[in-house]
Structure formats: C-alpha cells, structure tokens
Amino acid sequence: MDGSELRAESFTLEVEPRGAATAHLTIATPGDPARELITVTAGEHRAWWFFLPDKDLDLPAADFTLTVEGREVLVEAHTLVRDLTIYPDRVDPAAEVDDQLITLLPGESHRFTLSRPVAEPPVRCVNERSGEAPSR
C-alpha cells in the first residue's frame, strides 16, 4: 500500500450503456491481502478493490498536505489515504463540500470545493482507525 505497482494488466472491455461485464484478472490473488489492492481505471473513472474489510487492512498512517485557499481545498497524498472526507460544516454549519470519500495513492492529489470559505475544515479518513488525527 506504499503506491508501488506489483503487477499490471491492460485490456479492452466493451459495455453497453447501463450494461455490465465481467473481467477475469490474472492479478486477482494477492501476496498479502492486508497490504495490497487493485485499482481499475477507465477514462477518468477509477474503481478500487481491497481484499479485506477496512478493519483488517494494514493501512499506513495517513500523511498528506492540506492547502486551503478561499473555497478550494487541495489534498496531496504522501501515503495511501483511504476515503478522505472533509467536514466544513463542523466549523460553519452552512458550509458544504462538493466531494467526499476520496482515496488517493501516494503522489496523487484531489481538489475539493467548499460552498463557502472555511479556514481549517476538519478532515478524516479510514487510515486513522485508532482515533489519531492524520498527519498533514
């Protein structure tokens, strides 16, 4: 879960609108199910597969940089960050955010937009199961 690519597979899959398809992956058996995951990317969309429930994953401590500029919040991940959520309404009850439950690999970033500026919106993610706040 350090962002290293252990194996890769590429294929073309055609799916009708509102359809479904099954792809049989040769990489579907992990060496260590607590420390490995699968990502599948199609265009700008990505799907995640974790082999175990969150409580059984060996997630790293969350480490990311959070930059707030007006209504924009940029999160840059230094480790895997699972299901990142921003709670601006805990600071300003009228504030909302445009996206939630974002998972990032090390080196990736995501820009959130708030409905109104909030100086330091609270941030949580699955990595902090122990109750410790993420490092940012």
PDB file of C-alpha atoms in Angstrom:
ATOM      1  CA  MET A   1       0.000   0.000   0.000  1.00  0.00           C
ATOM      2  CA  ASP A   2       3.007   2.238  -0.482  1.00  0.00           C
ATOM      3  CA  GLY A   3       1.986   3.020  -4.064  1.00  0.00           C
ATOM      4  CA  SER A   4       4.324   0.505  -5.684  1.00  0.00           C
ATOM      5  CA  GLU A   5       2.870  -1.275  -8.684  1.00  0.00           C
ATOM      6  CA  LEU A   6       3.413  -5.004  -8.148  1.00  0.00           C
ATOM      7  CA  ARG A   7       1.717  -6.170 -11.352  1.00  0.00           C
ATOM      8  CA  ALA A   8      -0.232  -4.559 -14.176  1.00  0.00           C
ATOM      9  CA  GLU A   9      -2.732  -5.798 -16.693  1.00  0.00           C
ATOM     10  CA  SER A  10      -4.316  -3.984 -19.628  1.00  0.00           C
ATOM     11  CA  PHE A  11      -7.318  -4.998 -21.701  1.00  0.00           C
ATOM     12  CA  THR A  12     -10.224  -3.590 -23.671  1.00  0.00           C
ATOM     13  CA  LEU A  13     -13.740  -4.168 -22.421  1.00  0.00           C
ATOM     14  CA  GLU A  14     -16.881  -3.069 -24.256  1.00  0.00           C
ATOM     15  CA  VAL A  15     -20.012  -2.487 -22.207  1.00  0.00           C
ATOM     16  CA  GLU A  16     -23.378  -1.282 -23.464  1.00  0.00           C
ATOM     17  CA  PRO A  17     -24.937   1.730 -21.705  1.00  0.00           C
ATOM     18  CA  ARG A  18     -26.390   0.595 -18.372  1.00  0.00           C
ATOM     19  CA  GLY A  19     -24.806  -2.792 -19.030  1.00  0.00           C
ATOM     20  CA  ALA A  20     -22.366  -4.897 -17.079  1.00  0.00           C
ATOM     21  CA  ALA A  21     -19.381  -7.021 -17.945  1.00  0.00           C
ATOM     22  CA  THR A  22     -17.085  -9.358 -16.067  1.00  0.00           C
ATOM     23  CA  ALA A  23     -13.335  -9.274 -16.484  1.00  0.00           C
ATOM     24  CA  HIS A  24     -11.210 -12.134 -15.224  1.00  0.00           C
ATOM     25  CA  LEU A  25      -7.985 -10.680 -13.870  1.00  0.00           C
ATOM     26  CA  THR A  26      -4.824 -12.710 -13.533  1.00  0.00           C
ATOM     27  CA  ILE A  27      -3.697 -10.350 -10.760  1.00  0.00           C
ATOM     28  CA  ALA A  28      -6.675 -11.126  -8.511  1.00  0.00           C
ATOM     29  CA  THR A  29      -4.730 -13.219  -5.996  1.00  0.00           C
ATOM     30  CA  PRO A  30      -2.741 -11.077  -3.559  1.00  0.00           C
ATOM     31  CA  GLY A  31       0.549 -11.995  -1.979  1.00  0.00           C
ATOM     32  CA  ASP A  32      -0.524 -10.159   1.200  1.00  0.00           C
ATOM     33  CA  PRO A  33      -4.245  -9.298   1.255  1.00  0.00           C
ATOM     34  CA  ALA A  34      -3.801  -6.884   4.190  1.00  0.00           C
ATOM     35  CA  ARG A  35      -1.272  -4.768   2.250  1.00  0.00           C
ATOM     36  CA  GLU A  36      -2.375  -4.997  -1.403  1.00  0.00           C
ATOM     37  CA  LEU A  37      -5.192  -3.551  -3.500  1.00  0.00           C
ATOM     38  CA  ILE A  38      -6.358  -3.414  -7.100  1.00  0.00           C
ATOM     39  CA  THR A  39      -7.239  -0.263  -9.000  1.00  0.00           C
ATOM     40  CA  VAL A  40      -9.019  -0.306 -12.347  1.00  0.00           C
ATOM     41  CA  THR A  41      -9.054   2.833 -14.440  1.00  0.00           C
ATOM     42  CA  ALA A  42     -11.431   3.530 -17.323  1.00  0.00           C
ATOM     43  CA  GLY A  43     -11.064   7.007 -18.759  1.00  0.00           C
ATOM     44  CA  GLU A  44     -11.324   9.436 -15.847  1.00  0.00           C
ATOM     45  CA  HIS A  45     -13.004   6.886 -13.548  1.00  0.00           C
ATOM     46  CA  ARG A  46     -11.250   4.593 -11.103  1.00  0.00           C
ATOM     47  CA  ALA A  47     -12.515   1.634  -9.108  1.00  0.00           C
ATOM     48  CA  TRP A  48     -10.796   0.263  -6.021  1.00  0.00           C
ATOM     49  CA  TRP A  49     -10.717  -3.303  -4.695  1.00  0.00           C
ATOM     50  CA  PHE A  50      -9.394  -4.097  -1.239  1.00  0.00           C
ATOM     51  CA  PHE A  51      -9.114  -7.789  -0.427  1.00  0.00           C
ATOM     52  CA  LEU A  52     -10.144  -7.413   3.215  1.00  0.00           C
ATOM     53  CA  PRO A  53     -12.558  -5.264   5.231  1.00  0.00           C
ATOM     54  CA  ASP A  54     -11.121  -1.898   6.291  1.00  0.00           C
ATOM     55  CA  LYS A  55     -10.665  -3.064   9.889  1.00  0.00           C
ATOM     56  CA  ASP A  56      -8.307  -5.846   8.731  1.00  0.00           C
ATOM     57  CA  LEU A  57      -6.174  -3.765   6.347  1.00  0.00           C
ATOM     58  CA  ASP A  58      -2.611  -2.827   7.255  1.00  0.00           C
ATOM     59  CA  LEU A  59      -3.094   0.806   6.264  1.00  0.00           C
ATOM     60  CA  PRO A  60      -0.225   3.246   6.738  1.00  0.00           C
ATOM     61  CA  ALA A  61      -0.711   6.264   8.955  1.00  0.00           C
ATOM     62  CA  ALA A  62      -2.300   8.918   6.757  1.00  0.00           C
ATOM     63  CA  ASP A  63       0.202  11.517   5.624  1.00  0.00           C
ATOM     64  CA  PHE A  64      -0.893  14.319   3.304  1.00  0.00           C
ATOM     65  CA  THR A  65      -0.575  18.031   2.713  1.00  0.00           C
ATOM     66  CA  LEU A  66      -3.750  20.099   3.033  1.00  0.00           C
ATOM     67  CA  THR A  67      -3.781  23.551   1.427  1.00  0.00           C
ATOM     68  CA  VAL A  68      -6.806  25.828   1.877  1.00  0.00           C
ATOM     69  CA  GLU A  69      -7.175  28.802  -0.461  1.00  0.00           C
ATOM     70  CA  GLY A  70     -10.544  30.512  -0.138  1.00  0.00           C
ATOM     71  CA  ARG A  71     -13.153  27.929  -1.092  1.00  0.00           C
ATOM     72  CA  GLU A  72     -10.598  25.495  -2.576  1.00  0.00           C
ATOM     73  CA  VAL A  73      -9.003  22.695  -0.538  1.00  0.00           C
ATOM     74  CA  LEU A  74      -6.123  20.803  -2.150  1.00  0.00           C
ATOM     75  CA  VAL A  75      -5.072  17.474  -0.643  1.00  0.00           C
ATOM     76  CA  GLU A  76      -1.766  15.946  -1.749  1.00  0.00           C
ATOM     77  CA  ALA A  77      -1.174  12.383  -0.516  1.00  0.00           C
ATOM     78  CA  HIS A  78       2.228  11.206   0.713  1.00  0.00           C
ATOM     79  CA  THR A  79       0.853   7.772   1.683  1.00  0.00           C
ATOM     80  CA  LEU A  80      -2.246   5.861   0.647  1.00  0.00           C
ATOM     81  CA  VAL A  81      -5.203   7.863   2.009  1.00  0.00           C
ATOM     82  CA  ARG A  82      -8.432   5.833   2.128  1.00  0.00           C
ATOM     83  CA  ASP A  83     -11.859   7.506   1.912  1.00  0.00           C
ATOM     84  CA  LEU A  84     -10.788  11.045   2.786  1.00  0.00           C
ATOM     85  CA  THR A  85     -13.699  13.181   3.974  1.00  0.00           C
ATOM     86  CA  ILE A  86     -13.820  16.905   4.713  1.00  0.00           C
ATOM     87  CA  TYR A  87     -16.320  18.274   7.252  1.00  0.00           C
ATOM     88  CA  PRO A  88     -16.558  22.063   6.743  1.00  0.00           C
ATOM     89  CA  ASP A  89     -19.994  22.087   8.407  1.00  0.00           C
ATOM     90  CA  ARG A  90     -18.355  21.344  11.764  1.00  0.00           C
ATOM     91  CA  VAL A  91     -16.779  24.810  11.578  1.00  0.00           C
ATOM     92  CA  ASP A  92     -19.570  26.603   9.684  1.00  0.00           C
ATOM     93  CA  PRO A  93     -22.967  24.827   9.726  1.00  0.00           C
ATOM     94  CA  ALA A  94     -23.874  26.389   6.345  1.00  0.00           C
ATOM     95  CA  ALA A  95     -20.710  25.137   4.599  1.00  0.00           C
ATOM     96  CA  GLU A  96     -20.806  22.163   2.219  1.00  0.00           C
ATOM     97  CA  VAL A  97     -18.194  20.326   0.153  1.00  0.00           C
ATOM     98  CA  ASP A  98     -18.538  19.076  -3.440  1.00  0.00           C
ATOM     99  CA  ASP A  99     -16.929  15.640  -2.997  1.00  0.00           C
ATOM    100  CA  GLN A 100     -16.297  13.044  -0.289  1.00  0.00           C
ATOM    101  CA  LEU A 101     -14.783   9.589   0.308  1.00  0.00           C
ATOM    102  CA  ILE A 102     -11.785  10.183  -1.959  1.00  0.00           C
ATOM    103  CA  THR A 103      -9.000   7.583  -1.975  1.00  0.00           C
ATOM    104  CA  LEU A 104      -5.553   8.684  -3.119  1.00  0.00           C
ATOM    105  CA  LEU A 105      -2.333   6.824  -3.825  1.00  0.00           C
ATOM    106  CA  PRO A 106       0.980   8.399  -2.760  1.00  0.00           C
ATOM    107  CA  GLY A 107       1.789  11.325  -5.054  1.00  0.00           C
ATOM    108  CA  GLU A 108      -1.824  11.905  -6.119  1.00  0.00           C
ATOM    109  CA  SER A 109      -3.916  14.955  -5.269  1.00  0.00           C
ATOM    110  CA  HIS A 110      -7.558  15.997  -5.236  1.00  0.00           C
ATOM    111  CA  ARG A 111      -9.118  19.465  -5.184  1.00  0.00           C
ATOM    112  CA  PHE A 112     -12.299  19.943  -3.157  1.00  0.00           C
ATOM    113  CA  THR A 113     -14.530  22.998  -3.479  1.00  0.00           C
ATOM    114  CA  LEU A 114     -16.386  24.336  -0.466  1.00  0.00           C
ATOM    115  CA  SER A 115     -19.652  26.271  -0.745  1.00  0.00           C
ATOM    116  CA  ARG A 116     -18.095  28.992   1.433  1.00  0.00           C
ATOM    117  CA  PRO A 117     -14.596  29.596   2.826  1.00  0.00           C
ATOM    118  CA  VAL A 118     -13.603  27.671   5.964  1.00  0.00           C
ATOM    119  CA  ALA A 119     -10.095  28.312   7.310  1.00  0.00           C
ATOM    120  CA  GLU A 120      -9.331  24.838   8.710  1.00  0.00           C
ATOM    121  CA  PRO A 121     -12.017  22.285   7.831  1.00  0.00           C
ATOM    122  CA  PRO A 122     -11.780  19.024   9.814  1.00  0.00           C
ATOM    123  CA  VAL A 123     -10.539  16.088   7.746  1.00  0.00           C
ATOM    124  CA  ARG A 124     -10.918  12.362   8.478  1.00  0.00           C
ATOM    125  CA  CYS A 125     -10.024   9.133   6.661  1.00  0.00           C
ATOM    126  CA  VAL A 126     -10.161   5.375   7.216  1.00  0.00           C
ATOM    127  CA  ASN A 127      -6.409   5.255   7.929  1.00  0.00           C
ATOM    128  CA  GLU A 128      -6.992   6.814  11.346  1.00  0.00           C
ATOM    129  CA  ARG A 129      -8.967   3.871  12.753  1.00  0.00           C
ATOM    130  CA  SER A 130      -7.053   4.162  16.006  1.00  0.00           C
ATOM    131  CA  GLY A 131      -8.552   7.614  16.541  1.00  0.00           C
ATOM    132  CA  GLU A 132      -5.330   9.515  15.845  1.00  0.00           C
ATOM    133  CA  ALA A 133      -5.673  12.539  13.610  1.00  0.00           C
ATOM    134  CA  PRO A 134      -3.980  12.239  10.218  1.00  0.00           C
ATOM    135  CA  SER A 135      -0.590  13.904   9.697  1.00  0.00           C
ATOM    136  CA  ARG A 136      -0.935  16.954   7.472  1.00  0.00           C
TER     137      ARG A 136
END
